[in-house]
Amino acid sequence: MKSATRSASSPFFISPDMGAARPIGGISKRSFDILIASLGLVALSPLFVLLMALVKLSDGGSTFYGHRRIGHNGQTFRCLKFRTMREDGDRVLQEYFRANPAAYEEWRVTRKLQHDPRVTVLGSVLRKLSLDELPQLINVIRGEMSLVGPRPVVEDELELYDAAAVYYLRSRPGLTGLWQISGRNDVSYAARVAFDTHYVENWSLLTDLVIVFKTIPAVCFSRGSY
């Protein structure tokens, strides 16, 4: 990407003189994030404990998984989730690609697999209901994410944004966003990039409130999830 300069933490770091020193929304968006995320953690604490126990009992592995993602201004962070995959997932995935070249092409284009061999039985349920993403409320409180914004991506995915990556980097990644309420995996990656760009260009606190409200039925009906 030509519009970004490299730093020790990420090749997508944007310098302050490019207008991305502070994430969109400022104090009002950050205050909204802290308030809602804190209330959410308290209200959902019994569910958290239950899910932690279920994940641990399912195969004896770790409860949480933190995947390296690109955040605001190109800084990297560990995006938290309840673990939904086998702990030897990398090996399983490579073996699957060798046996299924079409699946590798699907992965190369979308960075998603409709039938992912790494996902556990419990994990598939958590993903369907988006419950695996609840620990990201902790990322929100830490300031690594926002309640609403572009969904966090890995470095290879950001390259798919091309020139639009500058919009992604101007915001904190979101627990939910326009893509989440607009079909998720039912839409193309190009459409996802367009949603993220539109959101950043037209941000308002009212937009965040509407997206949070619309996320509830989108999650309940598992729209675009797999």
Tab-separated table of N, CA, C and O in Angstrom, residues 149-151 153 161 164 167-168 171 177-179 189 191-202:
chain	number	residue	atom	x	y	z
A	149	GLY	N	-17.385	-0.224	14.209
A	149	GLY	CA	-16.301	0.146	13.303
A	149	GLY	C	-16.058	-0.974	12.316
A	149	GLY	O	-16.766	-1.993	12.330
A	150	PRO	N	-15.068	-0.851	11.476
A	150	PRO	CA	-14.708	-1.962	10.584
A	150	PRO	C	-14.279	-3.176	11.405
A	150	PRO	O	-13.606	-3.017	12.431
A	151	ARG	N	-14.671	-4.347	11.009
A	151	ARG	CA	-14.236	-5.532	11.733
A	151	ARG	C	-12.726	-5.683	11.626
A	151	ARG	O	-12.133	-5.399	10.593
A	153	VAL	N	-9.006	-6.838	11.003
A	153	VAL	CA	-8.451	-7.688	9.953
A	153	VAL	C	-7.008	-8.045	10.274
A	153	VAL	O	-6.334	-7.379	11.061
A	161	TYR	N	-7.778	-4.150	0.914
A	161	TYR	CA	-8.442	-2.854	0.943
A	161	TYR	C	-7.833	-1.881	-0.070
A	161	TYR	O	-8.464	-0.898	-0.443
A	164	ALA	N	-8.302	2.027	-0.065
A	164	ALA	CA	-9.297	2.252	0.990
A	164	ALA	C	-8.775	1.867	2.367
A	164	ALA	O	-9.445	2.132	3.371
A	167	TYR	N	-8.905	4.418	5.220
A	167	TYR	CA	-10.132	4.622	5.992
A	167	TYR	C	-10.200	3.636	7.153
A	167	TYR	O	-10.588	3.996	8.264
A	168	TYR	N	-9.842	2.384	6.885
A	168	TYR	CA	-9.801	1.394	7.963
A	168	TYR	C	-8.877	1.863	9.083
A	168	TYR	O	-9.212	1.769	10.269
A	171	SER	N	-9.828	4.439	12.058
A	171	SER	CA	-10.784	4.095	13.111
A	171	SER	C	-10.252	2.953	13.969
A	171	SER	O	-9.331	2.242	13.575
A	177	GLY	N	-20.478	-3.597	13.107
A	177	GLY	CA	-20.338	-2.536	12.121
A	177	GLY	C	-21.340	-2.697	10.993
A	177	GLY	O	-22.214	-3.579	11.039
A	178	LEU	N	-21.215	-1.863	9.979
A	178	LEU	CA	-22.141	-1.917	8.844
A	178	LEU	C	-22.129	-3.278	8.175
A	178	LEU	O	-23.165	-3.790	7.754
A	179	TRP	N	-20.944	-3.871	8.054
A	179	TRP	CA	-20.838	-5.194	7.424
A	179	TRP	C	-21.610	-6.237	8.218
A	179	TRP	O	-22.274	-7.097	7.655
A	189	TYR	N	-16.175	-9.318	-0.533
A	189	TYR	CA	-15.194	-8.567	0.249
A	189	TYR	C	-15.128	-7.120	-0.220
A	189	TYR	O	-14.925	-6.203	0.577
A	191	ALA	N	-17.611	-5.379	-1.189
A	191	ALA	CA	-18.736	-4.698	-0.536
A	191	ALA	C	-18.389	-4.390	0.917
A	191	ALA	O	-18.741	-3.327	1.434
A	192	ARG	N	-17.702	-5.310	1.567
A	192	ARG	CA	-17.273	-5.074	2.951
A	192	ARG	C	-16.377	-3.839	3.031
A	192	ARG	O	-16.549	-2.984	3.909
A	193	VAL	N	-15.435	-3.724	2.108
A	193	VAL	CA	-14.552	-2.560	2.073
A	193	VAL	C	-15.359	-1.284	1.857
A	193	VAL	O	-15.103	-0.254	2.492
A	194	ALA	N	-16.352	-1.356	0.973
A	194	ALA	CA	-17.200	-0.189	0.709
A	194	ALA	C	-17.990	0.204	1.952
A	194	ALA	O	-18.136	1.407	2.249
A	195	PHE	N	-18.506	-0.765	2.697
A	195	PHE	CA	-19.227	-0.480	3.938
A	195	PHE	C	-18.314	0.233	4.936
A	195	PHE	O	-18.707	1.224	5.568
A	196	ASP	N	-17.092	-0.285	5.092
A	196	ASP	CA	-16.155	0.300	6.048
A	196	ASP	C	-15.788	1.736	5.659
A	196	ASP	O	-15.719	2.629	6.514
A	197	THR	N	-15.558	1.944	4.380
A	197	THR	CA	-15.209	3.279	3.903
A	197	THR	C	-16.350	4.264	4.143
A	197	THR	O	-16.140	5.385	4.632
A	198	HIS	N	-17.559	3.833	3.826
A	198	HIS	CA	-18.734	4.693	4.033
A	198	HIS	C	-18.904	5.037	5.506
A	198	HIS	O	-19.194	6.192	5.855
A	199	TYR	N	-18.713	4.047	6.371
A	199	TYR	CA	-18.877	4.279	7.809
A	199	TYR	C	-17.898	5.338	8.307
A	199	TYR	O	-18.280	6.272	9.020
A	200	VAL	N	-16.628	5.197	7.947
A	200	VAL	CA	-15.607	6.126	8.429
A	200	VAL	C	-15.844	7.527	7.876
A	200	VAL	O	-15.702	8.527	8.596
A	201	GLU	N	-16.205	7.622	6.611
A	201	GLU	CA	-16.434	8.928	5.992
A	201	GLU	C	-17.651	9.645	6.568
A	201	GLU	O	-17.718	10.878	6.550
A	202	ASN	N	-18.622	8.870	7.071
A	202	ASN	CA	-19.888	9.470	7.494
A	202	ASN	C	-20.212	9.200	8.965
A	202	ASN	O	-21.376	9.221	9.361
